[in-house]
CSV table of C-alpha atoms in Angstrom, one decimal:
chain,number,residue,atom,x,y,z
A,1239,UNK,CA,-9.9,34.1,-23.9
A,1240,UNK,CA,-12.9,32.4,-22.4
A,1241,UNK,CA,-9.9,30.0,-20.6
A,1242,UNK,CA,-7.5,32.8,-19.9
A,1243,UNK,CA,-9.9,34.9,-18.2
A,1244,UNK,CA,-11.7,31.8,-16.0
A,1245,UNK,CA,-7.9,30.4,-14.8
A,1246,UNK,CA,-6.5,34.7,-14.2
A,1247,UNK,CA,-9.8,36.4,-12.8
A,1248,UNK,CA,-7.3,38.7,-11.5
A,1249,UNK,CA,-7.1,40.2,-15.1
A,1250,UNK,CA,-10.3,41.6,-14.8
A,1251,UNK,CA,-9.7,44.5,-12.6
A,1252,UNK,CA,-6.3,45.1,-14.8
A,1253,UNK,CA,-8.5,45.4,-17.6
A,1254,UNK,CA,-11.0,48.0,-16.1
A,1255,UNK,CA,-7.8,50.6,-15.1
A,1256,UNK,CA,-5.9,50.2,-18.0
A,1257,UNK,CA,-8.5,50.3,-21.1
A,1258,UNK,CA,-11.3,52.2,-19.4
A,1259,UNK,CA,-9.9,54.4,-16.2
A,1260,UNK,CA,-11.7,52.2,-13.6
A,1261,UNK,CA,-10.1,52.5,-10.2
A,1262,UNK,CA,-11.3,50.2,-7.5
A,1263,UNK,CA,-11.7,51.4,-4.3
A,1264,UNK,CA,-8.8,50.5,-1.8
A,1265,UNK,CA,-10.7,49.1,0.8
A,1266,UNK,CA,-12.3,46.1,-1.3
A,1267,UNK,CA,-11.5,42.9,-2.3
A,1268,UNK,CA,-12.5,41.2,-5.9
A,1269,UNK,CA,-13.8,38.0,-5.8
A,1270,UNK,CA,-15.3,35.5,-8.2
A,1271,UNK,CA,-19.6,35.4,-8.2
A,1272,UNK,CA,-22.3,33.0,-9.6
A,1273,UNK,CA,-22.2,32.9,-13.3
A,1274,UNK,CA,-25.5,31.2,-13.7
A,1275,UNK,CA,-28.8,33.1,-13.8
A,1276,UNK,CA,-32.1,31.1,-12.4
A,1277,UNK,CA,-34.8,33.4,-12.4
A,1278,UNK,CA,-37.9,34.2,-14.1
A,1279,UNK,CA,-39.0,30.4,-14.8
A,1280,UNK,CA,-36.7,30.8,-18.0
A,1281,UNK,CA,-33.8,28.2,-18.5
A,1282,UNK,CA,-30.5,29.1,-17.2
A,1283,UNK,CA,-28.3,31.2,-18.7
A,1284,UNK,CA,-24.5,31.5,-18.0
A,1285,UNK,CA,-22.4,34.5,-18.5
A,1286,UNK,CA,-18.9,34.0,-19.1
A,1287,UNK,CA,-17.3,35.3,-16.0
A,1288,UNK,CA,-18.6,37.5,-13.1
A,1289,UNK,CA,-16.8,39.6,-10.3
A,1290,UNK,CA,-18.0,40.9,-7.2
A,1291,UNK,CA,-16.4,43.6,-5.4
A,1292,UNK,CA,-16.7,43.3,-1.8
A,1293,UNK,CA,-16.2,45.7,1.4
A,1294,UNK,CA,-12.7,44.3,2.9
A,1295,UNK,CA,-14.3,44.9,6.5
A,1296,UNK,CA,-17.9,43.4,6.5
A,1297,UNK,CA,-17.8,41.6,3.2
A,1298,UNK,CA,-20.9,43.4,1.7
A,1299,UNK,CA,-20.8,43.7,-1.8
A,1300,UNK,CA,-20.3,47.0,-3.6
A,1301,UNK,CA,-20.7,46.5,-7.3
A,1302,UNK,CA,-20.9,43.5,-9.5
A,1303,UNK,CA,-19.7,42.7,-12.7
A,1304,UNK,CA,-20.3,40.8,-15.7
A,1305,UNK,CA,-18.1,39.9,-17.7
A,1306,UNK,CA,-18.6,38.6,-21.6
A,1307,UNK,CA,-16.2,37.6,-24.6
A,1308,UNK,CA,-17.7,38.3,-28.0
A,1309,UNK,CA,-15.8,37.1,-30.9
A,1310,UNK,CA,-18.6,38.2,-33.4
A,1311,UNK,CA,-22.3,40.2,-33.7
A,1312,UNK,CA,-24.5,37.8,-32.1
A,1313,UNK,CA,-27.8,39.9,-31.8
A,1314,UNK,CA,-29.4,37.5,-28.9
A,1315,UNK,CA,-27.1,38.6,-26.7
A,1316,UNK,CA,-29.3,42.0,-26.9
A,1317,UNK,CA,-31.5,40.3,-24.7
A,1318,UNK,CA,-30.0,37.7,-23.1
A,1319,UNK,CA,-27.2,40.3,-21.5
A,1320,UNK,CA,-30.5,42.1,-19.8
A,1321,UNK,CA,-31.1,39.0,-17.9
A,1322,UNK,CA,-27.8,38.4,-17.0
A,1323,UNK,CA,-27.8,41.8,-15.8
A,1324,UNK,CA,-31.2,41.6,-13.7
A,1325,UNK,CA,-30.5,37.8,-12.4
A,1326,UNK,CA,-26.9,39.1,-10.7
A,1327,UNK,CA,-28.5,42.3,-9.9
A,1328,UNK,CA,-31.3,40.9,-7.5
A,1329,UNK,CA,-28.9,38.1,-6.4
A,1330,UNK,CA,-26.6,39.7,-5.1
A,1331,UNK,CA,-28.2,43.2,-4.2
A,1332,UNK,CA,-25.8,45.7,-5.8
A,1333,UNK,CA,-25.0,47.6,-8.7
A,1334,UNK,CA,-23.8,45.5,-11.9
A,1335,UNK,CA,-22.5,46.6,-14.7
A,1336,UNK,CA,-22.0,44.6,-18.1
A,1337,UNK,CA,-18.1,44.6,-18.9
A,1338,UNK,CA,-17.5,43.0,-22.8
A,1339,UNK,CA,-14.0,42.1,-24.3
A,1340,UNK,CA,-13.5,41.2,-27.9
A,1341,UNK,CA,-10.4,40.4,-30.0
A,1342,UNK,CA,-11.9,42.5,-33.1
A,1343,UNK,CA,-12.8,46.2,-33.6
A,1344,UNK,CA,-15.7,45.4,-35.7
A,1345,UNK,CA,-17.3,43.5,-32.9
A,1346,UNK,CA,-16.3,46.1,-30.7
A,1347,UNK,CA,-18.6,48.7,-32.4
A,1348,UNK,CA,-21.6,46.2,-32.4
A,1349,UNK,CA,-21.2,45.7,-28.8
A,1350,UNK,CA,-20.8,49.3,-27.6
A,1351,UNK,CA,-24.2,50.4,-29.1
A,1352,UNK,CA,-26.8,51.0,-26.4
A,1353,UNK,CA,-29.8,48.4,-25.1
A,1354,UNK,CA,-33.1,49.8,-25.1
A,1355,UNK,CA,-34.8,47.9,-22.5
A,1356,UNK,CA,-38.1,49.8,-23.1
A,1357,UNK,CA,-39.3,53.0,-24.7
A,1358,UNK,CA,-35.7,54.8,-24.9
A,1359,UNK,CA,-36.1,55.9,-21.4
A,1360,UNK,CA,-34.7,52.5,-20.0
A,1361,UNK,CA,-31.1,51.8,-21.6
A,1362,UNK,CA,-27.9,49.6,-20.7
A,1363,UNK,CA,-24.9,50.7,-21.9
A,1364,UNK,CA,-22.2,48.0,-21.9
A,1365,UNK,CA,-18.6,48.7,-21.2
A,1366,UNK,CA,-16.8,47.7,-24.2
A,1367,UNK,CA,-12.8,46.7,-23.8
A,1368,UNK,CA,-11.7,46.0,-27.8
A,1369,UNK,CA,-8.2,45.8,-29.6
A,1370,UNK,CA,-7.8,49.5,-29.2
A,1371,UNK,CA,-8.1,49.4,-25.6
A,1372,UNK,CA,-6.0,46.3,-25.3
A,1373,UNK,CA,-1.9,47.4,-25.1
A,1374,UNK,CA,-0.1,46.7,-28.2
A,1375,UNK,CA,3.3,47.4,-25.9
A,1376,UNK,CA,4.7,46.4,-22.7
A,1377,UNK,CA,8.1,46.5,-21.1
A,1378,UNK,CA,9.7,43.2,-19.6
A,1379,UNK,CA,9.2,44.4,-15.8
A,1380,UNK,CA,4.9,44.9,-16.6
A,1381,UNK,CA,4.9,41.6,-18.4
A,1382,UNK,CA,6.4,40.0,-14.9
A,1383,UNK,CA,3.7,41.4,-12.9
A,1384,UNK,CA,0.5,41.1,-15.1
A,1385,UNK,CA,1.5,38.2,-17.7
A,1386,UNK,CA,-2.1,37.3,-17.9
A,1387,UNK,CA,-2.4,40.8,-19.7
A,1388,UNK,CA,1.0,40.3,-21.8
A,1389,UNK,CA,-1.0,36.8,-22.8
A,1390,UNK,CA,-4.6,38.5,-24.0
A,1391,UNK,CA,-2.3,41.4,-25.8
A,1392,UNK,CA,-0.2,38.4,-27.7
A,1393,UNK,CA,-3.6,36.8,-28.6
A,1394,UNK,CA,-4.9,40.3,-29.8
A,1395,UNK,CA,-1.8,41.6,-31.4
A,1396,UNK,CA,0.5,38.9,-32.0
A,1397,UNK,CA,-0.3,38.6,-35.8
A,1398,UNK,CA,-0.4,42.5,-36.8
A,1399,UNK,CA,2.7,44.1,-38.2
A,1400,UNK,CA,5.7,45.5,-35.6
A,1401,UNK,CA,4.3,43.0,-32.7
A,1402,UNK,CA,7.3,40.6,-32.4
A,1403,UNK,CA,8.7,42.8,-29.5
A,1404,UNK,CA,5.2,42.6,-27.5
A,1405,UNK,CA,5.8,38.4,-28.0
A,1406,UNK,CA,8.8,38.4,-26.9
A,1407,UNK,CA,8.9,40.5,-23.8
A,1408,UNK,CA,5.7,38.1,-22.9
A,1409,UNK,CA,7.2,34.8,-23.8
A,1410,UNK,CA,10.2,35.7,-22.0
A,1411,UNK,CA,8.5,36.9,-18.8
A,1412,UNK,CA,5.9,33.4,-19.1
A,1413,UNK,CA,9.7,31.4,-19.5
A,1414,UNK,CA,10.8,32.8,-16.2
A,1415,UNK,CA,7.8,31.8,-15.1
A,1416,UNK,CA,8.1,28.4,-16.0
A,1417,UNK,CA,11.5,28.0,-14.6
A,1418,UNK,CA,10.1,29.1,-11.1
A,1419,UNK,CA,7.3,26.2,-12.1
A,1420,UNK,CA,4.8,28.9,-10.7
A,1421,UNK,CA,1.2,27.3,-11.5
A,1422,UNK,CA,-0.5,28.1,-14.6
A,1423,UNK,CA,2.4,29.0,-16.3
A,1424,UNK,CA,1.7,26.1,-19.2
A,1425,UNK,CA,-1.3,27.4,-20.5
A,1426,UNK,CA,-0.1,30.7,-20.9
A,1427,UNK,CA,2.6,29.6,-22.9
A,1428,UNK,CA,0.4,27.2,-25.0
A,1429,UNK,CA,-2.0,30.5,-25.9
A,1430,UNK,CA,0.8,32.6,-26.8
A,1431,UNK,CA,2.6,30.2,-29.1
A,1432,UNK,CA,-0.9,29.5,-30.6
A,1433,UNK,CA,-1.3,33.5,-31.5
A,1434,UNK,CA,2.1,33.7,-33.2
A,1435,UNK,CA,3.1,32.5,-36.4
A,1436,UNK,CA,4.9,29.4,-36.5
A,1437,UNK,CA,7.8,31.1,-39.0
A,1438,UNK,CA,7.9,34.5,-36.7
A,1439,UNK,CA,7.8,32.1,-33.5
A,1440,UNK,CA,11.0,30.4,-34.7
A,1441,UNK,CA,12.9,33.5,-35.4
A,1442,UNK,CA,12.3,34.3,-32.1
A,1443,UNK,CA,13.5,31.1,-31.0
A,1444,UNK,CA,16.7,31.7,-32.5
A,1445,UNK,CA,16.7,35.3,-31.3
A,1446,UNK,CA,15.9,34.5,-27.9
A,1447,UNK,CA,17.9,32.0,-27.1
A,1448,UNK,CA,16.3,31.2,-23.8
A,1449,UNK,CA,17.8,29.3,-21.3
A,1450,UNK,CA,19.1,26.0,-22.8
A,1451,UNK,CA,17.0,26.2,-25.9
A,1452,UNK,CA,14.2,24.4,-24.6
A,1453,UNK,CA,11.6,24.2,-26.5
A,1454,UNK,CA,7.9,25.9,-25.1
A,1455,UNK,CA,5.9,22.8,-24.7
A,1456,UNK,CA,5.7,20.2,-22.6
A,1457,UNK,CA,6.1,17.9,-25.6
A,1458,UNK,CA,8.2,20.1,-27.0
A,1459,UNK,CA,11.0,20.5,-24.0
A,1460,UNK,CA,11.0,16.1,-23.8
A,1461,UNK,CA,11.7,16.0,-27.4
A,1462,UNK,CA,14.4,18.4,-27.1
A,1463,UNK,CA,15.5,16.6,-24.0
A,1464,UNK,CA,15.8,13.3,-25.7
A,1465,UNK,CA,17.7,14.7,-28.9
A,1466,UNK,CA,20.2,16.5,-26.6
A,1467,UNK,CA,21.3,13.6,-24.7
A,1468,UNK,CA,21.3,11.6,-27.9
A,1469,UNK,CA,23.8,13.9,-29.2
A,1470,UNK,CA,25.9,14.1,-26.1
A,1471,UNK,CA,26.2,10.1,-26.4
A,1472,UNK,CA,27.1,9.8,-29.7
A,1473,UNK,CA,29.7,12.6,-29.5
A,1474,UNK,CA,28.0,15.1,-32.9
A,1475,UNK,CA,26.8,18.0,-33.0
A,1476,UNK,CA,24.1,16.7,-35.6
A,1477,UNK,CA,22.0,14.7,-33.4
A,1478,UNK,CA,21.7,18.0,-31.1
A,1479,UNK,CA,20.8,20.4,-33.7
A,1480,UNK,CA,18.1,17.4,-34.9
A,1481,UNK,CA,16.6,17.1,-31.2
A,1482,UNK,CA,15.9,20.5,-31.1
A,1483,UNK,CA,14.5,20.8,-33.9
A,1484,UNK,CA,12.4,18.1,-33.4
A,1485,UNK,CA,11.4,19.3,-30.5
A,1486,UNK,CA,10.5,22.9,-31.6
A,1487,UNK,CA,8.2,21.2,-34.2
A,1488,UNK,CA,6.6,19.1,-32.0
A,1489,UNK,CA,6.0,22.0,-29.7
A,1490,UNK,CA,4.5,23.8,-32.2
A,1491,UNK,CA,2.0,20.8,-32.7
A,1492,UNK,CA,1.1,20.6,-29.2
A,1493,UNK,CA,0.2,24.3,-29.2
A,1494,UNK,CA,-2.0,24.4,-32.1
A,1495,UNK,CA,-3.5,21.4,-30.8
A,1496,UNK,CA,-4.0,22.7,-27.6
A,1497,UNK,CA,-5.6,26.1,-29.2
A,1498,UNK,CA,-7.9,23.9,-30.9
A,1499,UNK,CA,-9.2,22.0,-27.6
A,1500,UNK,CA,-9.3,25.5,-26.5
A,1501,UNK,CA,-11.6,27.2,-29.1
A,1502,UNK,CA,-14.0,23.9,-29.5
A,1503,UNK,CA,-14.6,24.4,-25.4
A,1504,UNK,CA,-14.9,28.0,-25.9
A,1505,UNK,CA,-18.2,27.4,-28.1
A,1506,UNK,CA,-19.6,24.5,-26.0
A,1507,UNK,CA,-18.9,22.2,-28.7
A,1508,UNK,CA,-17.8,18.4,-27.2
A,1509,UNK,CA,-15.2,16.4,-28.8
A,1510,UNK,CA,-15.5,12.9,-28.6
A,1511,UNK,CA,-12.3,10.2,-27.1
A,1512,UNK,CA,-12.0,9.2,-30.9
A,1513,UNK,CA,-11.7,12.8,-32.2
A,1514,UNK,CA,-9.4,13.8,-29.3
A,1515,UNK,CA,-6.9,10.5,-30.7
A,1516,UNK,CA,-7.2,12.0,-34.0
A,1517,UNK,CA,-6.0,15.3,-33.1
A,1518,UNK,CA,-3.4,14.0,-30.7
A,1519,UNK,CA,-2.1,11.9,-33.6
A,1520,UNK,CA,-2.3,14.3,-36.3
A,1521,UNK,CA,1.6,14.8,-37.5
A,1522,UNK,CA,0.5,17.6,-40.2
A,1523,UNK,CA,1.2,21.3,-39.6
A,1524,UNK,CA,-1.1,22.2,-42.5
A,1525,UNK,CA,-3.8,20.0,-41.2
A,1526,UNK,CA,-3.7,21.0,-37.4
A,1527,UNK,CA,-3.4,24.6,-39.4
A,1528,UNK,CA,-6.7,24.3,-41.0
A,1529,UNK,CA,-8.4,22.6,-38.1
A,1530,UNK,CA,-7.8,25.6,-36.0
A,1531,UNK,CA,-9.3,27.7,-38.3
A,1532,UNK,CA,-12.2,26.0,-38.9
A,1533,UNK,CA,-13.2,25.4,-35.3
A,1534,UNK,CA,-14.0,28.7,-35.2
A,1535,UNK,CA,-16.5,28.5,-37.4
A,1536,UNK,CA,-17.8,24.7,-37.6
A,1537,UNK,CA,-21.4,23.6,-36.0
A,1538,UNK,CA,-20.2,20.2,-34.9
A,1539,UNK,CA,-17.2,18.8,-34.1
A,1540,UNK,CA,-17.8,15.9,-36.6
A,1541,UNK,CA,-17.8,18.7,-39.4
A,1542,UNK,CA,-14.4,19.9,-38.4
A,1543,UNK,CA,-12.8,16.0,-38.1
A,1544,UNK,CA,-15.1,14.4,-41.3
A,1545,UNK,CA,-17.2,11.7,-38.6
A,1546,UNK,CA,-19.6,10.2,-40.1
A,1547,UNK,CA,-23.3,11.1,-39.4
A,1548,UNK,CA,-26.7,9.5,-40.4
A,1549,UNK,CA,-29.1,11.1,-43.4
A,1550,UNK,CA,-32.3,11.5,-43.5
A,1551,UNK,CA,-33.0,7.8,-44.7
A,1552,UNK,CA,-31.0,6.2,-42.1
A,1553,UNK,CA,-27.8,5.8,-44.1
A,1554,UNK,CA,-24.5,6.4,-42.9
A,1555,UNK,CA,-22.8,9.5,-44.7
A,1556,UNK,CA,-19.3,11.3,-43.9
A,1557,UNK,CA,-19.5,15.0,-43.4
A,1558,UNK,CA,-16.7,16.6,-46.2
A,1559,UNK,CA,-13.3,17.7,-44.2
A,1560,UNK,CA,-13.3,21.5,-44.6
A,1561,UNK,CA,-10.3,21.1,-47.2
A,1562,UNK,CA,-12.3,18.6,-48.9
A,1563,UNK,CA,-15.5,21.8,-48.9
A,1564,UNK,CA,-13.0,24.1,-49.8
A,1565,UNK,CA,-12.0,22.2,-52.9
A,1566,UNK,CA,-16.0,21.6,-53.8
A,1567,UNK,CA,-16.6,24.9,-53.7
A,1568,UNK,CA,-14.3,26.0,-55.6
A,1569,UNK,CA,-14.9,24.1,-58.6
């Protein structure tokens, strides 16, 4: 979310009409502002996102937002969000408000409960966008104009029962999109194959029917390519049906590897050039399946890939692969 939301800072403003009844003044403009906070001797801290809302004829700013993506209770953002607050606040001179968007209701709850700043008199209330505000429904023609939204409802919804039409409409309105080769079209693509099921995301394939057939990866459309014109050649129908599904399961690779990239970066977590060859390498659907999972939840990124790391007595151990945990626990 933390890349959808940095590459489409025009989804901010959709967000604040549709799931909280925010109208921006005509008049103003929405920009991007600093996302760094450098004030009180204190190291710096970064929000997520921030928009400013400026005065279309003298540029003054009129209110100021910060934005933050929670994927779980983390209580030191009870006073960390405060600062963020403050530091935009006095940098900027204007009113700012504290927008948060989660993925899960639970989290949703925890960040909608009021800040007391000091004695109950002095409170900050942040605006809260969850699942339930998020649109589990769009038509084709809404998809076309906001498909940064049709993305984040895909990510949100795409795994709950009676949400294949809501993937569709978006992957078809992100295909025509692609066609036109309009910028920015890949990664929207990678994040909704990523939050659909790989058996529901073929049936849909084979539903869909877009196009020629290509395949929704990069990866996945050359594979695809390459089978095709293998098939012309040798005059059967096999080698066609083989490229394509080739490519389809290579596409479905890249995604999930491409989701993983996405969620280590999301958490500040770095992956190193020999990591980043093992994942690019990695021909197991299970594995890549497991991986994605547990980047959500790892420390380091040599817990999710098994790298080895020193103990305490300067030997050289090998952190357990999470299936290999998994199994040990267990037993």
């Amino acid at each position: 979310m933390v890349k959808l939301v940095t590459e489409y800072p025009e989804l901010w403003p959709e967000l604040l009409r549709r799931c909280l009844g925010i109208e921006l003044p005509d008049d103003v403009e929405v920009l991007q502002g600093p996302e760094t906070v450098r004030q009180l001797h204190a190291a710096d801290h970064t929000a997520d996102g921030t928009m400013v809302v400026k005065r279309v004829c003298d540029g003054a700013p009129v209110e100021a937002l910060v934005n933050e993506i929670q994927c779980k209770r983390d209580d030191d953002k009870w006073w960390t969000w405060p600062l963020h607050l403050a530091g935009i606040r006095a940098r900027l001179k204007c009113p700012t408000t504290l927008v948060v968007l989660t993925p899960y209701q639970s989290t949703a709850r925890w960040a909608a409960r009021p800040i007391d700043v000091g004695r109950g008199r002095m409170t900050l209330r942040p605006l809260v966008i969850g699942p339930a505000q998020i649109p589990c429904t769009m038509d084709l023609d809404d998809a076309r104009q906001h498909p940064a939204l049709a993305t984040m409802a895909v990510m949100v919804h795409g795994r709950r029962p009676g949400s294949r039409s809501l993937s569709k409409i978006a992957l078809r309105a992100v295909h025509e999109r692609l066609e036109e080769q309009r910028e920015g079209s890949t990664l929207l693509l990678d994040l909704i194959t990523a939050s659909v099921g790989a058996k529901a995301l073929e049936e849909m394939e084979e539903e869909m029917e877009i196009g020629t057939n290509v395949s929704f990866t990069k990866i996945g459309r050359q594979k695809f390519a390459e089978g095709h014109a293998l098939g012309r050649k040798e005059g059967r129908e096999k080698g066609r049906e083989e490229g394509r599904e080739k490519g389809r399961e290579e596409g479905r690779r890249d995604a999930r590897r491409q989701a993983i990239l996405l969620v280590l970066q999301s958490r500040g977590l770095v992956i190193t050039q020999a990591q980043r060859r093992r994942l690019e390498r990695c021909p197991d659907d299970e594995q890549l399946e497991s991986w994605l999972r547990q980047a959500l939840v790892v420390e380091r990124t040599g817990d999710l890939f098994g790298t080895p790391r020193r103990s305490r007595s300067g030997h050289r151990t090998r952190s357990p692969s999470p299936a290999r945990a998994s199994r040990a626990r267990s037993r």
